């Protein structure tokens, strides 16, 4: 049975109250550290690793920004673990990526208390700066977004978020609940036994459950799912050949930023940076000879298609690829539409369960008979 | 202009399918020259990049040949290949390269006949299907 603690707040005091919660957890030893979005000295909000209870004042977990995927930070902190207990406040896409990284042995959750925050979307990094300049705060964002309005005068939440069907995080120990919490309050939910223990230690009183939450989440998921299916259909019609795909990627300069930003692009060294792709001048000339010309840098489509075969099974749809592209290529629908098909083929869903084997990590002798269609 | 001759890049495992091709040869069976064979040690070592690169460079078909399940020289490389082929198929399908162009087949070392049949069959089907949509794009967009 999930347990909830209500955290009411007066205007402009949401973060103050949340900071009290994190402070309590640190002081009472529920955890030794907290990784949480925090307002930076001048501007911006970044994930920040806090080890002292005296330093929680600037937390801002609901800030609509994810400058880099928190899953990558979680990997930095735990792939060679510290042995200290750390609470990580992440959004759903980051947590789903974390689940995939656990399977790849790139995240270790042994000493981690996962706290999933309700996510109504994030602004692109540059848009978030504008959002702050225009006086936007997490409170104003939550209020508007919960009423269905995320758009600002000249920007909106990231495209990935508009079609994200996972506003609420699963596979967590605790949740910070805003959806269906009613105005002027958020709830902290203990989901696992580990979460319950931490909630008790935080000093908050377990009490009423947010009555409308289940319905509100369902409604939001339905809206997002519908938007997703529309986007998929539209995008698939536009990218049904290599040529059409090439058009979509026309601005690509092979910088590989999308790969760097991707939380589930798991190779420690990307093959496209190895000697395999450090061709000789003679090789380039031979390729050019084949058709009389060669676009440079070459292998653009090859790179993106290879990435699809590598990471589409783990794609969580976070949209960091789109955010990272210096040439404004909207890569998210490209990888999401592909991932949708590859994951469906193996009845797999990235981030669904930590004990679900990744499709390329195993095999059975009596499966996928339709691939060859041959029976002995 | 003559009849369309599909170009099929074939990755054959050293132990079964390549040996079957050898047997087809020594048995004087003729199979279409459309099949361009690349010998690999195991169907399980056919990297998705091999397949992608072949199609991007205008191959009309790709045929991967491996040992029957249970007969793999490396115990289970062919079973890994099967999952991988399913994955690559799903990717290719979305960009106009259907599964009729990308085949995985089990052909044992003794099955020179079957190798001929499959090579004939794939060539005939691809002749019907016509050239790969990528064929005339050359190096422009890849």
PDB file of N, CA and C in Angstrom, chain A residues 236 239-243 245 271 277 287 290 293-295 299-302 305-306 308-309 313 334 337-338 341-342 345-346 359-360 362-368 371-372 374-376, chain B residues 47-50 52-53 55-57 68-69 71 76 79-80 82-97 99 104-107 114 118 134 137 139-142:
ATOM      1  N   UNK A 236       6.281   8.844 -39.802  1.00  0.00           N
ATOM      2  CA  UNK A 236       6.544   7.639 -40.593  1.00  0.00           C
ATOM      3  C   UNK A 236       6.265   7.897 -42.067  1.00  0.00           C
ATOM      4  N   UNK A 239       9.231   9.619 -43.608  1.00  0.00           N
ATOM      5  CA  UNK A 239      10.560   8.983 -43.607  1.00  0.00           C
ATOM      6  C   UNK A 239      10.474   7.526 -44.019  1.00  0.00           C
ATOM      7  N   UNK A 240       9.837   7.263 -45.165  1.00  0.00           N
ATOM      8  CA  UNK A 240       9.653   5.859 -45.530  1.00  0.00           C
ATOM      9  C   UNK A 240      10.678   5.343 -46.543  1.00  0.00           C
ATOM     10  N   UNK A 241      11.739   6.092 -46.764  1.00  0.00           N
ATOM     11  CA  UNK A 241      12.821   5.590 -47.619  1.00  0.00           C
ATOM     12  C   UNK A 241      14.140   6.169 -47.125  1.00  0.00           C
ATOM     13  N   UNK A 242      15.228   5.567 -47.581  1.00  0.00           N
ATOM     14  CA  UNK A 242      16.540   6.119 -47.228  1.00  0.00           C
ATOM     15  C   UNK A 242      16.652   7.558 -47.725  1.00  0.00           C
ATOM     16  N   UNK A 243      16.072   7.795 -48.890  1.00  0.00           N
ATOM     17  CA  UNK A 243      16.156   9.127 -49.475  1.00  0.00           C
ATOM     18  C   UNK A 243      15.442  10.149 -48.591  1.00  0.00           C
ATOM     19  N   UNK A 245      14.783   9.817 -45.478  1.00  0.00           N
ATOM     20  CA  UNK A 245      15.533   9.903 -44.229  1.00  0.00           C
ATOM     21  C   UNK A 245      16.729  10.845 -44.424  1.00  0.00           C
ATOM     22  N   UNK A 271      32.070   3.204 -32.114  1.00  0.00           N
ATOM     23  CA  UNK A 271      32.810   2.627 -33.234  1.00  0.00           C
ATOM     24  C   UNK A 271      33.125   3.685 -34.293  1.00  0.00           C
ATOM     25  N   UNK A 277      36.740   3.577 -38.728  1.00  0.00           N
ATOM     26  CA  UNK A 277      36.233   4.658 -39.574  1.00  0.00           C
ATOM     27  C   UNK A 277      37.287   5.723 -39.859  1.00  0.00           C
ATOM     28  N   UNK A 287      35.701   5.127 -53.017  1.00  0.00           N
ATOM     29  CA  UNK A 287      34.249   5.297 -52.856  1.00  0.00           C
ATOM     30  C   UNK A 287      33.725   6.339 -53.831  1.00  0.00           C
ATOM     31  N   UNK A 290      33.198   5.081 -57.274  1.00  0.00           N
ATOM     32  CA  UNK A 290      32.042   4.212 -57.533  1.00  0.00           C
ATOM     33  C   UNK A 290      30.909   4.945 -58.248  1.00  0.00           C
ATOM     34  N   UNK A 293      31.321  10.562 -57.272  1.00  0.00           N
ATOM     35  CA  UNK A 293      31.354  11.611 -56.244  1.00  0.00           C
ATOM     36  C   UNK A 293      31.067  11.012 -54.868  1.00  0.00           C
ATOM     37  N   UNK A 294      31.401  11.741 -53.854  1.00  0.00           N
ATOM     38  CA  UNK A 294      31.174  11.281 -52.472  1.00  0.00           C
ATOM     39  C   UNK A 294      30.913  12.499 -51.594  1.00  0.00           C
ATOM     40  N   UNK A 295      29.753  12.499 -50.940  1.00  0.00           N
ATOM     41  CA  UNK A 295      29.441  13.594 -50.018  1.00  0.00           C
ATOM     42  C   UNK A 295      30.368  13.511 -48.815  1.00  0.00           C
ATOM     43  N   UNK A 299      29.078   8.833 -44.688  1.00  0.00           N
ATOM     44  CA  UNK A 299      28.504   7.909 -43.705  1.00  0.00           C
ATOM     45  C   UNK A 299      27.543   8.562 -42.710  1.00  0.00           C
ATOM     46  N   UNK A 300      26.830   9.588 -43.140  1.00  0.00           N
ATOM     47  CA  UNK A 300      25.880  10.240 -42.233  1.00  0.00           C
ATOM     48  C   UNK A 300      24.706   9.318 -41.922  1.00  0.00           C
ATOM     49  N   UNK A 301      24.087   8.817 -43.001  1.00  0.00           N
ATOM     50  CA  UNK A 301      22.945   7.924 -42.815  1.00  0.00           C
ATOM     51  C   UNK A 301      23.390   6.628 -42.118  1.00  0.00           C
ATOM     52  N   UNK A 302      24.552   6.182 -42.510  1.00  0.00           N
ATOM     53  CA  UNK A 302      25.124   4.961 -41.950  1.00  0.00           C
ATOM     54  C   UNK A 302      25.253   5.099 -40.432  1.00  0.00           C
ATOM     55  N   UNK A 305      21.688   5.103 -38.803  1.00  0.00           N
ATOM     56  CA  UNK A 305      21.071   3.764 -38.870  1.00  0.00           C
ATOM     57  C   UNK A 305      21.783   2.795 -37.921  1.00  0.00           C
ATOM     58  N   UNK A 306      23.094   2.926 -37.839  1.00  0.00           N
ATOM     59  CA  UNK A 306      23.834   2.064 -36.918  1.00  0.00           C
ATOM     60  C   UNK A 306      23.409   2.341 -35.488  1.00  0.00           C
ATOM     61  N   UNK A 308      20.576   3.354 -34.571  1.00  0.00           N
ATOM     62  CA  UNK A 308      19.252   2.745 -34.371  1.00  0.00           C
ATOM     63  C   UNK A 308      19.368   1.272 -34.011  1.00  0.00           C
ATOM     64  N   UNK A 309      20.266   0.556 -34.692  1.00  0.00           N
ATOM     65  CA  UNK A 309      20.385  -0.865 -34.370  1.00  0.00           C
ATOM     66  C   UNK A 309      21.013  -1.053 -32.993  1.00  0.00           C
ATOM     67  N   UNK A 313      16.447  -0.268 -29.090  1.00  0.00           N
ATOM     68  CA  UNK A 313      15.771  -1.167 -28.154  1.00  0.00           C
ATOM     69  C   UNK A 313      15.699  -0.563 -26.754  1.00  0.00           C
ATOM     70  N   UNK A 334      12.575  10.478 -35.005  1.00  0.00           N
ATOM     71  CA  UNK A 334      13.295   9.494 -35.804  1.00  0.00           C
ATOM     72  C   UNK A 334      13.608   8.259 -34.959  1.00  0.00           C
ATOM     73  N   UNK A 337      10.202   6.596 -33.405  1.00  0.00           N
ATOM     74  CA  UNK A 337       9.396   5.772 -34.312  1.00  0.00           C
ATOM     75  C   UNK A 337      10.108   4.452 -34.571  1.00  0.00           C
ATOM     76  N   UNK A 338      11.430   4.514 -34.714  1.00  0.00           N
ATOM     77  CA  UNK A 338      12.195   3.296 -34.937  1.00  0.00           C
ATOM     78  C   UNK A 338      12.127   2.398 -33.707  1.00  0.00           C
ATOM     79  N   UNK A 341       9.018   0.290 -33.154  1.00  0.00           N
ATOM     80  CA  UNK A 341       8.938  -0.953 -33.939  1.00  0.00           C
ATOM     81  C   UNK A 341       9.903  -2.025 -33.406  1.00  0.00           C
ATOM     82  N   UNK A 342      11.148  -1.636 -33.124  1.00  0.00           N
ATOM     83  CA  UNK A 342      12.109  -2.655 -32.705  1.00  0.00           C
ATOM     84  C   UNK A 342      11.721  -3.223 -31.331  1.00  0.00           C
ATOM     85  N   UNK A 345       8.845  -5.661 -31.671  1.00  0.00           N
ATOM     86  CA  UNK A 345       9.219  -6.959 -32.254  1.00  0.00           C
ATOM     87  C   UNK A 345       9.626  -7.948 -31.168  1.00  0.00           C
ATOM     88  N   UNK A 346      10.264  -7.427 -30.119  1.00  0.00           N
ATOM     89  CA  UNK A 346      10.742  -8.314 -29.055  1.00  0.00           C
ATOM     90  C   UNK A 346       9.860  -8.232 -27.804  1.00  0.00           C
ATOM     91  N   UNK A 359      16.791  -7.609 -25.246  1.00  0.00           N
ATOM     92  CA  UNK A 359      16.621  -8.587 -26.332  1.00  0.00           C
ATOM     93  C   UNK A 359      17.930  -9.102 -26.925  1.00  0.00           C
ATOM     94  N   UNK A 360      18.941  -8.253 -27.070  1.00  0.00           N
ATOM     95  CA  UNK A 360      20.168  -8.714 -27.697  1.00  0.00           C
ATOM     96  C   UNK A 360      21.106  -9.396 -26.690  1.00  0.00           C
ATOM     97  N   UNK A 362      20.342 -12.143 -25.080  1.00  0.00           N
ATOM     98  CA  UNK A 362      20.043 -13.570 -24.957  1.00  0.00           C
ATOM     99  C   UNK A 362      19.463 -14.137 -26.234  1.00  0.00           C
ATOM    100  N   UNK A 363      19.068 -15.379 -26.187  1.00  0.00           N
ATOM    101  CA  UNK A 363      18.466 -16.051 -27.353  1.00  0.00           C
ATOM    102  C   UNK A 363      17.844 -17.343 -26.881  1.00  0.00           C
ATOM    103  N   UNK A 364      16.939 -17.867 -27.696  1.00  0.00           N
ATOM    104  CA  UNK A 364      16.339 -19.173 -27.398  1.00  0.00           C
ATOM    105  C   UNK A 364      16.436 -20.013 -28.652  1.00  0.00           C
ATOM    106  N   UNK A 365      16.412 -21.336 -28.493  1.00  0.00           N
ATOM    107  CA  UNK A 365      16.569 -22.171 -29.676  1.00  0.00           C
ATOM    108  C   UNK A 365      15.272 -22.258 -30.475  1.00  0.00           C
ATOM    109  N   UNK A 366      14.144 -21.995 -29.805  1.00  0.00           N
ATOM    110  CA  UNK A 366      12.869 -22.229 -30.496  1.00  0.00           C
ATOM    111  C   UNK A 366      12.050 -20.950 -30.639  1.00  0.00           C
ATOM    112  N   UNK A 367      12.685 -19.881 -31.052  1.00  0.00           N
ATOM    113  CA  UNK A 367      11.952 -18.623 -31.185  1.00  0.00           C
ATOM    114  C   UNK A 367      12.127 -18.075 -32.597  1.00  0.00           C
ATOM    115  N   UNK A 368      11.394 -17.033 -32.916  1.00  0.00           N
ATOM    116  CA  UNK A 368      11.553 -16.271 -34.160  1.00  0.00           C
ATOM    117  C   UNK A 368      11.682 -17.163 -35.397  1.00  0.00           C
ATOM    118  N   UNK A 371      11.674 -15.819 -38.996  1.00  0.00           N
ATOM    119  CA  UNK A 371      12.795 -15.102 -39.623  1.00  0.00           C
ATOM    120  C   UNK A 371      13.316 -15.885 -40.824  1.00  0.00           C
ATOM    121  N   UNK A 372      13.533 -17.196 -40.654  1.00  0.00           N
ATOM    122  CA  UNK A 372      13.999 -17.994 -41.778  1.00  0.00           C
ATOM    123  C   UNK A 372      12.822 -18.707 -42.462  1.00  0.00           C
ATOM    124  N   UNK A 374      12.108 -21.628 -42.101  1.00  0.00           N
ATOM    125  CA  UNK A 374      12.512 -23.005 -42.401  1.00  0.00           C
ATOM    126  C   UNK A 374      12.267 -23.899 -41.192  1.00  0.00           C
ATOM    127  N   UNK A 375      11.705 -25.050 -41.439  1.00  0.00           N
ATOM    128  CA  UNK A 375      11.555 -26.045 -40.377  1.00  0.00           C
ATOM    129  C   UNK A 375      12.243 -27.315 -40.839  1.00  0.00           C
ATOM    130  N   UNK A 376      13.012 -27.886 -39.971  1.00  0.00           N
ATOM    131  CA  UNK A 376      13.780 -29.066 -40.366  1.00  0.00           C
ATOM    132  C   UNK A 376      12.873 -30.283 -40.477  1.00  0.00           C
TER     133      UNK A 376
ATOM    134  N   UNK B  47      27.739  -8.218 -38.408  1.00  0.00           N
ATOM    135  CA  UNK B  47      27.443  -6.975 -37.698  1.00  0.00           C
ATOM    136  C   UNK B  47      26.330  -6.236 -38.441  1.00  0.00           C
ATOM    137  N   UNK B  48      25.418  -5.579 -37.715  1.00  0.00           N
ATOM    138  CA  UNK B  48      24.386  -4.797 -38.416  1.00  0.00           C
ATOM    139  C   UNK B  48      24.998  -3.833 -39.434  1.00  0.00           C
ATOM    140  N   UNK B  49      26.184  -3.345 -39.137  1.00  0.00           N
ATOM    141  CA  UNK B  49      26.831  -2.391 -40.045  1.00  0.00           C
ATOM    142  C   UNK B  49      27.087  -3.008 -41.421  1.00  0.00           C
ATOM    143  N   UNK B  50      27.424  -4.315 -41.456  1.00  0.00           N
ATOM    144  CA  UNK B  50      27.667  -4.973 -42.751  1.00  0.00           C
ATOM    145  C   UNK B  50      26.415  -4.871 -43.624  1.00  0.00           C
ATOM    146  N   UNK B  52      23.718  -2.860 -43.192  1.00  0.00           N
ATOM    147  CA  UNK B  52      23.331  -1.476 -43.493  1.00  0.00           C
ATOM    148  C   UNK B  52      24.173  -0.915 -44.626  1.00  0.00           C
ATOM    149  N   UNK B  53      25.466  -1.156 -44.534  1.00  0.00           N
ATOM    150  CA  UNK B  53      26.382  -0.609 -45.530  1.00  0.00           C
ATOM    151  C   UNK B  53      26.069  -1.192 -46.916  1.00  0.00           C
ATOM    152  N   UNK B  55      23.185  -2.255 -48.052  1.00  0.00           N
ATOM    153  CA  UNK B  55      21.971  -1.638 -48.603  1.00  0.00           C
ATOM    154  C   UNK B  55      22.198  -0.171 -48.957  1.00  0.00           C
ATOM    155  N   UNK B  56      22.935   0.537 -48.111  1.00  0.00           N
ATOM    156  CA  UNK B  56      23.180   1.956 -48.398  1.00  0.00           C
ATOM    157  C   UNK B  56      23.979   2.113 -49.689  1.00  0.00           C
ATOM    158  N   UNK B  57      24.830   1.140 -49.962  1.00  0.00           N
ATOM    159  CA  UNK B  57      25.626   1.222 -51.183  1.00  0.00           C
ATOM    160  C   UNK B  57      24.927   0.599 -52.386  1.00  0.00           C
ATOM    161  N   UNK B  68      22.131 -24.755 -39.347  1.00  0.00           N
ATOM    162  CA  UNK B  68      20.836 -24.999 -38.698  1.00  0.00           C
ATOM    163  C   UNK B  68      20.990 -24.881 -37.187  1.00  0.00           C
ATOM    164  N   UNK B  69      19.896 -24.442 -36.492  1.00  0.00           N
ATOM    165  CA  UNK B  69      19.956 -24.382 -35.038  1.00  0.00           C
ATOM    166  C   UNK B  69      20.414 -25.725 -34.462  1.00  0.00           C
ATOM    167  N   UNK B  71      23.436 -26.825 -34.838  1.00  0.00           N
ATOM    168  CA  UNK B  71      24.630 -27.275 -35.558  1.00  0.00           C
ATOM    169  C   UNK B  71      25.749 -26.249 -35.594  1.00  0.00           C
ATOM    170  N   UNK B  76      26.116 -21.470 -30.558  1.00  0.00           N
ATOM    171  CA  UNK B  76      24.862 -20.729 -30.672  1.00  0.00           C
ATOM    172  C   UNK B  76      24.981 -19.400 -31.425  1.00  0.00           C
ATOM    173  N   UNK B  79      21.939 -18.550 -33.443  1.00  0.00           N
ATOM    174  CA  UNK B  79      20.748 -18.112 -32.705  1.00  0.00           C
ATOM    175  C   UNK B  79      20.844 -16.624 -32.372  1.00  0.00           C
ATOM    176  N   UNK B  80      22.068 -16.180 -32.115  1.00  0.00           N
ATOM    177  CA  UNK B  80      22.282 -14.742 -31.894  1.00  0.00           C
ATOM    178  C   UNK B  80      22.034 -13.995 -33.198  1.00  0.00           C
ATOM    179  N   UNK B  82      19.995 -14.788 -35.476  1.00  0.00           N
ATOM    180  CA  UNK B  82      18.555 -14.720 -35.747  1.00  0.00           C
ATOM    181  C   UNK B  82      17.916 -13.527 -35.038  1.00  0.00           C
ATOM    182  N   UNK B  83      18.262 -13.319 -33.771  1.00  0.00           N
ATOM    183  CA  UNK B  83      17.710 -12.151 -33.075  1.00  0.00           C
ATOM    184  C   UNK B  83      18.161 -10.869 -33.744  1.00  0.00           C
ATOM    185  N   UNK B  84      19.428 -10.862 -34.122  1.00  0.00           N
ATOM    186  CA  UNK B  84      19.975  -9.639 -34.714  1.00  0.00           C
ATOM    187  C   UNK B  84      19.322  -9.344 -36.064  1.00  0.00           C
ATOM    188  N   UNK B  85      19.092 -10.403 -36.824  1.00  0.00           N
ATOM    189  CA  UNK B  85      18.440 -10.214 -38.123  1.00  0.00           C
ATOM    190  C   UNK B  85      17.029  -9.651 -37.916  1.00  0.00           C
ATOM    191  N   UNK B  86      16.316 -10.159 -36.914  1.00  0.00           N
ATOM    192  CA  UNK B  86      14.982  -9.639 -36.627  1.00  0.00           C
ATOM    193  C   UNK B  86      15.057  -8.152 -36.307  1.00  0.00           C
ATOM    194  N   UNK B  87      16.060  -7.761 -35.541  1.00  0.00           N
ATOM    195  CA  UNK B  87      16.226  -6.347 -35.170  1.00  0.00           C
ATOM    196  C   UNK B  87      16.518  -5.492 -36.405  1.00  0.00           C
ATOM    197  N   UNK B  88      17.482  -5.928 -37.210  1.00  0.00           N
ATOM    198  CA  UNK B  88      17.861  -5.138 -38.389  1.00  0.00           C
ATOM    199  C   UNK B  88      16.684  -5.037 -39.361  1.00  0.00           C
ATOM    200  N   UNK B  89      15.940  -6.143 -39.480  1.00  0.00           N
ATOM    201  CA  UNK B  89      14.765  -6.136 -40.351  1.00  0.00           C
ATOM    202  C   UNK B  89      13.797  -5.042 -39.944  1.00  0.00           C
ATOM    203  N   UNK B  90      13.561  -4.924 -38.630  1.00  0.00           N
ATOM    204  CA  UNK B  90      12.621  -3.906 -38.139  1.00  0.00           C
ATOM    205  C   UNK B  90      13.104  -2.501 -38.481  1.00  0.00           C
ATOM    206  N   UNK B  91      14.414  -2.285 -38.417  1.00  0.00           N
ATOM    207  CA  UNK B  91      14.955  -0.962 -38.749  1.00  0.00           C
ATOM    208  C   UNK B  91      14.806  -0.715 -40.247  1.00  0.00           C
ATOM    209  N   UNK B  92      15.255  -1.671 -41.055  1.00  0.00           N
ATOM    210  CA  UNK B  92      15.248  -1.493 -42.513  1.00  0.00           C
ATOM    211  C   UNK B  92      13.835  -1.305 -43.061  1.00  0.00           C
ATOM    212  N   UNK B  93      12.890  -2.071 -42.507  1.00  0.00           N
ATOM    213  CA  UNK B  93      11.508  -2.027 -42.985  1.00  0.00           C
ATOM    214  C   UNK B  93      10.941  -0.605 -42.988  1.00  0.00           C
ATOM    215  N   UNK B  94      11.404   0.185 -42.024  1.00  0.00           N
ATOM    216  CA  UNK B  94      10.848   1.530 -41.902  1.00  0.00           C
ATOM    217  C   UNK B  94      11.366   2.476 -42.970  1.00  0.00           C
ATOM    218  N   UNK B  95      12.420   2.054 -43.650  1.00  0.00           N
ATOM    219  CA  UNK B  95      12.994   2.952 -44.652  1.00  0.00           C
ATOM    220  C   UNK B  95      12.961   2.312 -46.030  1.00  0.00           C
ATOM    221  N   UNK B  96      11.933   1.533 -46.274  1.00  0.00           N
ATOM    222  CA  UNK B  96      11.663   1.045 -47.625  1.00  0.00           C
ATOM    223  C   UNK B  96      12.416  -0.212 -48.023  1.00  0.00           C
ATOM    224  N   UNK B  97      13.195  -0.795 -47.104  1.00  0.00           N
ATOM    225  CA  UNK B  97      13.864  -2.059 -47.417  1.00  0.00           C
ATOM    226  C   UNK B  97      13.111  -3.162 -46.674  1.00  0.00           C
ATOM    227  N   UNK B  99      11.411  -7.012 -45.775  1.00  0.00           N
ATOM    228  CA  UNK B  99      12.079  -8.273 -45.427  1.00  0.00           C
ATOM    229  C   UNK B  99      12.278  -9.175 -46.641  1.00  0.00           C
ATOM    230  N   UNK B 104      17.588 -14.401 -43.930  1.00  0.00           N
ATOM    231  CA  UNK B 104      18.474 -15.304 -43.180  1.00  0.00           C
ATOM    232  C   UNK B 104      18.011 -16.716 -43.508  1.00  0.00           C
ATOM    233  N   UNK B 105      18.947 -17.592 -43.885  1.00  0.00           N
ATOM    234  CA  UNK B 105      18.565 -18.976 -44.181  1.00  0.00           C
ATOM    235  C   UNK B 105      19.581 -19.933 -43.569  1.00  0.00           C
ATOM    236  N   UNK B 106      19.054 -21.043 -43.097  1.00  0.00           N
ATOM    237  CA  UNK B 106      19.932 -22.105 -42.589  1.00  0.00           C
ATOM    238  C   UNK B 106      20.267 -23.031 -43.746  1.00  0.00           C
ATOM    239  N   UNK B 107      21.536 -23.204 -44.037  1.00  0.00           N
ATOM    240  CA  UNK B 107      21.949 -24.126 -45.099  1.00  0.00           C
ATOM    241  C   UNK B 107      23.136 -24.930 -44.577  1.00  0.00           C
ATOM    242  N   UNK B 114      20.230 -27.179 -51.665  1.00  0.00           N
ATOM    243  CA  UNK B 114      19.399 -26.139 -51.072  1.00  0.00           C
ATOM    244  C   UNK B 114      20.010 -24.771 -51.321  1.00  0.00           C
ATOM    245  N   UNK B 118      17.891 -21.788 -52.933  1.00  0.00           N
ATOM    246  CA  UNK B 118      17.676 -20.499 -52.263  1.00  0.00           C
ATOM    247  C   UNK B 118      18.251 -19.361 -53.103  1.00  0.00           C
ATOM    248  N   UNK B 134      17.401   2.395 -53.207  1.00  0.00           N
ATOM    249  CA  UNK B 134      18.632   3.115 -52.892  1.00  0.00           C
ATOM    250  C   UNK B 134      19.625   3.047 -54.058  1.00  0.00           C
ATOM    251  N   UNK B 137      20.944   6.099 -55.956  1.00  0.00           N
ATOM    252  CA  UNK B 137      21.331   7.296 -55.193  1.00  0.00           C
ATOM    253  C   UNK B 137      22.840   7.390 -55.019  1.00  0.00           C
ATOM    254  N   UNK B 139      26.485   7.579 -53.762  1.00  0.00           N
ATOM    255  CA  UNK B 139      27.092   8.066 -52.523  1.00  0.00           C
ATOM    256  C   UNK B 139      26.541   9.421 -52.116  1.00  0.00           C
ATOM    257  N   UNK B 140      25.511   9.912 -52.832  1.00  0.00           N
ATOM    258  CA  UNK B 140      25.012  11.256 -52.542  1.00  0.00           C
ATOM    259  C   UNK B 140      24.539  11.413 -51.101  1.00  0.00           C
ATOM    260  N   UNK B 141      23.709  10.482 -50.685  1.00  0.00           N
ATOM    261  CA  UNK B 141      23.023  10.727 -49.415  1.00  0.00           C
ATOM    262  C   UNK B 141      23.508   9.858 -48.261  1.00  0.00           C
ATOM    263  N   UNK B 142      24.377   8.919 -48.544  1.00  0.00           N
ATOM    264  CA  UNK B 142      24.725   8.004 -47.459  1.00  0.00           C
ATOM    265  C   UNK B 142      25.773   8.603 -46.535  1.00  0.00           C
TER     266      UNK B 142
END
